[in-house]
Amino acid sequence: MNTVSGISSAGSLAIHKMGLGRDDFLKLLTVEMKNQNPLEPLDNKEFIAQLATFSTLEQMMNLNESFVSFMNINSKADVLSVLGKQVSVQISDSQTITGRVIEINYKNDQPYLKLSYSGGILETEFNNIVSVEN
């Protein structure tokens, strides 16, 4: 089966770019092994190159997952750092409100601040902050 066999390192990277993951790569490799011609088995060097490519792909995916997790932790730390502080938030093009952050909530993975200010309590998105004071 020429259409399955002979997936090179470049081919593996192309597969990754098409959005296929490690499970898809393993399935392709398994199909390739099952359908190879017994009289012309897969070259050892090519097989090792494919395994090395898979290993590299696996490590890159793990690194990406770790990086995303790290970024989420950093983002939450940034949000938590304003708790108890005086902040100014942009409510509209012409209105800014200043108050103390008394609570932080998450809705659909987006942080919202609850501010206590002279006019009462206001809930607003974290991204509306224009300044932070101690």
PDB file of N, CA, C and O in Angstrom, residues 5-46:
ATOM      1  N   SER A   5       2.322   3.599   3.327  1.00  0.00           N
ATOM      2  CA  SER A   5       3.715   3.393   3.709  1.00  0.00           C
ATOM      3  C   SER A   5       4.576   4.571   3.301  1.00  0.00           C
ATOM      4  O   SER A   5       4.207   5.369   2.450  1.00  0.00           O
ATOM      5  N   GLY A   6       5.713   4.659   3.956  1.00  0.00           N
ATOM      6  CA  GLY A   6       6.690   5.679   3.606  1.00  0.00           C
ATOM      7  C   GLY A   6       6.390   7.040   4.182  1.00  0.00           C
ATOM      8  O   GLY A   6       6.732   8.043   3.579  1.00  0.00           O
ATOM      9  N   ILE A   7       5.754   7.108   5.325  1.00  0.00           N
ATOM     10  CA  ILE A   7       5.524   8.399   5.964  1.00  0.00           C
ATOM     11  C   ILE A   7       6.853   8.851   6.552  1.00  0.00           C
ATOM     12  O   ILE A   7       7.378   8.235   7.461  1.00  0.00           O
ATOM     13  N   SER A   8       7.403   9.901   6.008  1.00  0.00           N
ATOM     14  CA  SER A   8       8.706  10.392   6.467  1.00  0.00           C
ATOM     15  C   SER A   8       8.513  11.391   7.601  1.00  0.00           C
ATOM     16  O   SER A   8       7.407  11.732   7.973  1.00  0.00           O
ATOM     17  N   SER A   9       9.624  11.891   8.118  1.00  0.00           N
ATOM     18  CA  SER A   9       9.551  12.900   9.173  1.00  0.00           C
ATOM     19  C   SER A   9       8.808  14.129   8.684  1.00  0.00           C
ATOM     20  O   SER A   9       7.993  14.694   9.392  1.00  0.00           O
ATOM     21  N   ALA A  10       9.093  14.560   7.475  1.00  0.00           N
ATOM     22  CA  ALA A  10       8.408  15.722   6.913  1.00  0.00           C
ATOM     23  C   ALA A  10       6.921  15.440   6.787  1.00  0.00           C
ATOM     24  O   ALA A  10       6.084  16.288   7.062  1.00  0.00           O
ATOM     25  N   GLY A  11       6.593  14.220   6.385  1.00  0.00           N
ATOM     26  CA  GLY A  11       5.192  13.837   6.276  1.00  0.00           C
ATOM     27  C   GLY A  11       4.509  13.852   7.630  1.00  0.00           C
ATOM     28  O   GLY A  11       3.356  14.248   7.756  1.00  0.00           O
ATOM     29  N   SER A  12       5.215  13.429   8.652  1.00  0.00           N
ATOM     30  CA  SER A  12       4.652  13.419   9.999  1.00  0.00           C
ATOM     31  C   SER A  12       4.379  14.835  10.476  1.00  0.00           C
ATOM     32  O   SER A  12       3.364  15.104  11.109  1.00  0.00           O
ATOM     33  N   LEU A  13       5.285  15.755  10.169  1.00  0.00           N
ATOM     34  CA  LEU A  13       5.073  17.147  10.550  1.00  0.00           C
ATOM     35  C   LEU A  13       3.899  17.729   9.786  1.00  0.00           C
ATOM     36  O   LEU A  13       3.115  18.500  10.332  1.00  0.00           O
ATOM     37  N   ALA A  14       3.757  17.344   8.524  1.00  0.00           N
ATOM     38  CA  ALA A  14       2.616  17.810   7.742  1.00  0.00           C
ATOM     39  C   ALA A  14       1.324  17.291   8.346  1.00  0.00           C
ATOM     40  O   ALA A  14       0.323  18.006   8.417  1.00  0.00           O
ATOM     41  N   ILE A  15       1.331  16.043   8.804  1.00  0.00           N
ATOM     42  CA  ILE A  15       0.152  15.470   9.451  1.00  0.00           C
ATOM     43  C   ILE A  15      -0.186  16.279  10.695  1.00  0.00           C
ATOM     44  O   ILE A  15      -1.334  16.614  10.944  1.00  0.00           O
ATOM     45  N   HIS A  16       0.832  16.628  11.487  1.00  0.00           N
ATOM     46  CA  HIS A  16       0.597  17.415  12.698  1.00  0.00           C
ATOM     47  C   HIS A  16      -0.006  18.775  12.346  1.00  0.00           C
ATOM     48  O   HIS A  16      -0.918  19.250  13.012  1.00  0.00           O
ATOM     49  N   LYS A  17       0.480  19.411  11.284  1.00  0.00           N
ATOM     50  CA  LYS A  17      -0.027  20.713  10.879  1.00  0.00           C
ATOM     51  C   LYS A  17      -1.467  20.629  10.402  1.00  0.00           C
ATOM     52  O   LYS A  17      -2.203  21.588  10.467  1.00  0.00           O
ATOM     53  N   MET A  18      -1.890  19.462   9.897  1.00  0.00           N
ATOM     54  CA  MET A  18      -3.258  19.291   9.430  1.00  0.00           C
ATOM     55  C   MET A  18      -4.210  19.123  10.612  1.00  0.00           C
ATOM     56  O   MET A  18      -5.404  19.015  10.436  1.00  0.00           O
ATOM     57  N   GLY A  19      -3.707  19.072  11.835  1.00  0.00           N
ATOM     58  CA  GLY A  19      -4.552  18.959  13.003  1.00  0.00           C
ATOM     59  C   GLY A  19      -4.692  17.546  13.530  1.00  0.00           C
ATOM     60  O   GLY A  19      -5.515  17.293  14.383  1.00  0.00           O
ATOM     61  N   LEU A  20      -3.917  16.621  13.001  1.00  0.00           N
ATOM     62  CA  LEU A  20      -3.971  15.258  13.513  1.00  0.00           C
ATOM     63  C   LEU A  20      -3.063  15.165  14.725  1.00  0.00           C
ATOM     64  O   LEU A  20      -2.002  15.767  14.768  1.00  0.00           O
ATOM     65  N   GLY A  21      -3.482  14.382  15.706  1.00  0.00           N
ATOM     66  CA  GLY A  21      -2.714  14.277  16.943  1.00  0.00           C
ATOM     67  C   GLY A  21      -1.968  12.975  17.057  1.00  0.00           C
ATOM     68  O   GLY A  21      -1.833  12.211  16.100  1.00  0.00           O
ATOM     69  N   ARG A  22      -1.488  12.721  18.262  1.00  0.00           N
ATOM     70  CA  ARG A  22      -0.670  11.535  18.507  1.00  0.00           C
ATOM     71  C   ARG A  22      -1.439  10.245  18.268  1.00  0.00           C
ATOM     72  O   ARG A  22      -0.889   9.281  17.763  1.00  0.00           O
ATOM     73  N   ASP A  23      -2.723  10.217  18.606  1.00  0.00           N
ATOM     74  CA  ASP A  23      -3.514   9.007  18.382  1.00  0.00           C
ATOM     75  C   ASP A  23      -3.637   8.711  16.888  1.00  0.00           C
ATOM     76  O   ASP A  23      -3.531   7.562  16.465  1.00  0.00           O
ATOM     77  N   ASP A  24      -3.852   9.774  16.110  1.00  0.00           N
ATOM     78  CA  ASP A  24      -3.949   9.597  14.655  1.00  0.00           C
ATOM     79  C   ASP A  24      -2.629   9.093  14.077  1.00  0.00           C
ATOM     80  O   ASP A  24      -2.599   8.234  13.200  1.00  0.00           O
ATOM     81  N   PHE A  25      -1.519   9.646  14.604  1.00  0.00           N
ATOM     82  CA  PHE A  25      -0.207   9.221  14.129  1.00  0.00           C
ATOM     83  C   PHE A  25       0.014   7.743  14.424  1.00  0.00           C
ATOM     84  O   PHE A  25       0.478   6.985  13.581  1.00  0.00           O
ATOM     85  N   LEU A  26      -0.348   7.323  15.640  1.00  0.00           N
ATOM     86  CA  LEU A  26      -0.190   5.908  16.004  1.00  0.00           C
ATOM     87  C   LEU A  26      -1.070   5.008  15.138  1.00  0.00           C
ATOM     88  O   LEU A  26      -0.650   3.923  14.742  1.00  0.00           O
ATOM     89  N   LYS A  27      -2.294   5.464  14.847  1.00  0.00           N
ATOM     90  CA  LYS A  27      -3.173   4.677  13.978  1.00  0.00           C
ATOM     91  C   LYS A  27      -2.564   4.517  12.593  1.00  0.00           C
ATOM     92  O   LYS A  27      -2.574   3.424  12.019  1.00  0.00           O
ATOM     93  N   LEU A  28      -2.035   5.617  12.046  1.00  0.00           N
ATOM     94  CA  LEU A  28      -1.398   5.550  10.729  1.00  0.00           C
ATOM     95  C   LEU A  28      -0.198   4.607  10.746  1.00  0.00           C
ATOM     96  O   LEU A  28      -0.008   3.806   9.829  1.00  0.00           O
ATOM     97  N   LEU A  29       0.609   4.702  11.799  1.00  0.00           N
ATOM     98  CA  LEU A  29       1.785   3.843  11.913  1.00  0.00           C
ATOM     99  C   LEU A  29       1.367   2.375  12.016  1.00  0.00           C
ATOM    100  O   LEU A  29       1.975   1.501  11.384  1.00  0.00           O
ATOM    101  N   THR A  30       0.311   2.105  12.777  1.00  0.00           N
ATOM    102  CA  THR A  30      -0.183   0.731  12.929  1.00  0.00           C
ATOM    103  C   THR A  30      -0.706   0.200  11.597  1.00  0.00           C
ATOM    104  O   THR A  30      -0.403  -0.939  11.211  1.00  0.00           O
ATOM    105  N   VAL A  31      -1.469   1.011  10.883  1.00  0.00           N
ATOM    106  CA  VAL A  31      -1.987   0.598   9.576  1.00  0.00           C
ATOM    107  C   VAL A  31      -0.833   0.342   8.615  1.00  0.00           C
ATOM    108  O   VAL A  31      -0.833  -0.639   7.865  1.00  0.00           O
ATOM    109  N   GLU A  32       0.159   1.213   8.678  1.00  0.00           N
ATOM    110  CA  GLU A  32       1.334   1.036   7.820  1.00  0.00           C
ATOM    111  C   GLU A  32       2.031  -0.289   8.113  1.00  0.00           C
ATOM    112  O   GLU A  32       2.393  -1.032   7.198  1.00  0.00           O
ATOM    113  N   MET A  33       2.187  -0.599   9.403  1.00  0.00           N
ATOM    114  CA  MET A  33       2.866  -1.842   9.784  1.00  0.00           C
ATOM    115  C   MET A  33       2.054  -3.061   9.343  1.00  0.00           C
ATOM    116  O   MET A  33       2.602  -4.050   8.865  1.00  0.00           O
ATOM    117  N   LYS A  34       0.725  -2.986   9.491  1.00  0.00           N
ATOM    118  CA  LYS A  34      -0.138  -4.106   9.116  1.00  0.00           C
ATOM    119  C   LYS A  34      -0.134  -4.345   7.612  1.00  0.00           C
ATOM    120  O   LYS A  34      -0.241  -5.479   7.156  1.00  0.00           O
ATOM    121  N   ASN A  35      -0.048  -3.272   6.842  1.00  0.00           N
ATOM    122  CA  ASN A  35      -0.214  -3.381   5.395  1.00  0.00           C
ATOM    123  C   ASN A  35       1.096  -3.367   4.610  1.00  0.00           C
ATOM    124  O   ASN A  35       1.062  -3.301   3.385  1.00  0.00           O
ATOM    125  N   GLN A  36       2.205  -3.420   5.286  1.00  0.00           N
ATOM    126  CA  GLN A  36       3.460  -3.405   4.532  1.00  0.00           C
ATOM    127  C   GLN A  36       3.675  -4.747   3.820  1.00  0.00           C
ATOM    128  O   GLN A  36       3.192  -5.783   4.260  1.00  0.00           O
ATOM    129  N   ASN A  37       4.370  -4.683   2.760  1.00  0.00           N
ATOM    130  CA  ASN A  37       4.682  -5.869   1.955  1.00  0.00           C
ATOM    131  C   ASN A  37       5.733  -6.678   2.716  1.00  0.00           C
ATOM    132  O   ASN A  37       6.827  -6.192   2.977  1.00  0.00           O
ATOM    133  N   PRO A  38       5.451  -7.969   3.053  1.00  0.00           N
ATOM    134  CA  PRO A  38       6.427  -8.777   3.789  1.00  0.00           C
ATOM    135  C   PRO A  38       7.722  -8.986   3.013  1.00  0.00           C
ATOM    136  O   PRO A  38       8.768  -9.218   3.599  1.00  0.00           O
ATOM    137  N   LEU A  39       7.645  -8.886   1.680  1.00  0.00           N
ATOM    138  CA  LEU A  39       8.848  -9.043   0.875  1.00  0.00           C
ATOM    139  C   LEU A  39       9.678  -7.763   0.840  1.00  0.00           C
ATOM    140  O   LEU A  39      10.855  -7.786   0.502  1.00  0.00           O
ATOM    141  N   GLU A  40       9.051  -6.649   1.178  1.00  0.00           N
ATOM    142  CA  GLU A  40       9.748  -5.361   1.234  1.00  0.00           C
ATOM    143  C   GLU A  40       9.362  -4.661   2.543  1.00  0.00           C
ATOM    144  O   GLU A  40       8.624  -3.679   2.542  1.00  0.00           O
ATOM    145  N   PRO A  41       9.853  -5.163   3.670  1.00  0.00           N
ATOM    146  CA  PRO A  41       9.467  -4.558   4.955  1.00  0.00           C
ATOM    147  C   PRO A  41      10.000  -3.124   5.073  1.00  0.00           C
ATOM    148  O   PRO A  41      10.914  -2.726   4.354  1.00  0.00           O
ATOM    149  N   LEU A  42       9.410  -2.403   5.986  1.00  0.00           N
ATOM    150  CA  LEU A  42       9.815  -1.032   6.257  1.00  0.00           C
ATOM    151  C   LEU A  42      11.290  -0.993   6.644  1.00  0.00           C
ATOM    152  O   LEU A  42      11.753  -1.782   7.464  1.00  0.00           O
ATOM    153  N   ASP A  43      12.013  -0.096   6.038  1.00  0.00           N
ATOM    154  CA  ASP A  43      13.431   0.088   6.335  1.00  0.00           C
ATOM    155  C   ASP A  43      13.590   0.497   7.806  1.00  0.00           C
ATOM    156  O   ASP A  43      12.854   1.343   8.309  1.00  0.00           O
ATOM    157  N   ASN A  44      14.558  -0.109   8.505  1.00  0.00           N
ATOM    158  CA  ASN A  44      14.777   0.176   9.923  1.00  0.00           C
ATOM    159  C   ASN A  44      15.028   1.659  10.181  1.00  0.00           C
ATOM    160  O   ASN A  44      14.532   2.233  11.137  1.00  0.00           O
ATOM    161  N   LYS A  45      15.808   2.286   9.312  1.00  0.00           N
ATOM    162  CA  LYS A  45      16.121   3.709   9.499  1.00  0.00           C
ATOM    163  C   LYS A  45      14.854   4.551   9.381  1.00  0.00           C
ATOM    164  O   LYS A  45      14.646   5.489  10.153  1.00  0.00           O
ATOM    165  N   GLU A  46      14.023   4.214   8.421  1.00  0.00           N
ATOM    166  CA  GLU A  46      12.780   4.960   8.231  1.00  0.00           C
ATOM    167  C   GLU A  46      11.850   4.758   9.428  1.00  0.00           C
ATOM    168  O   GLU A  46      11.227   5.693   9.918  1.00  0.00           O
TER     169      GLU A  46
END
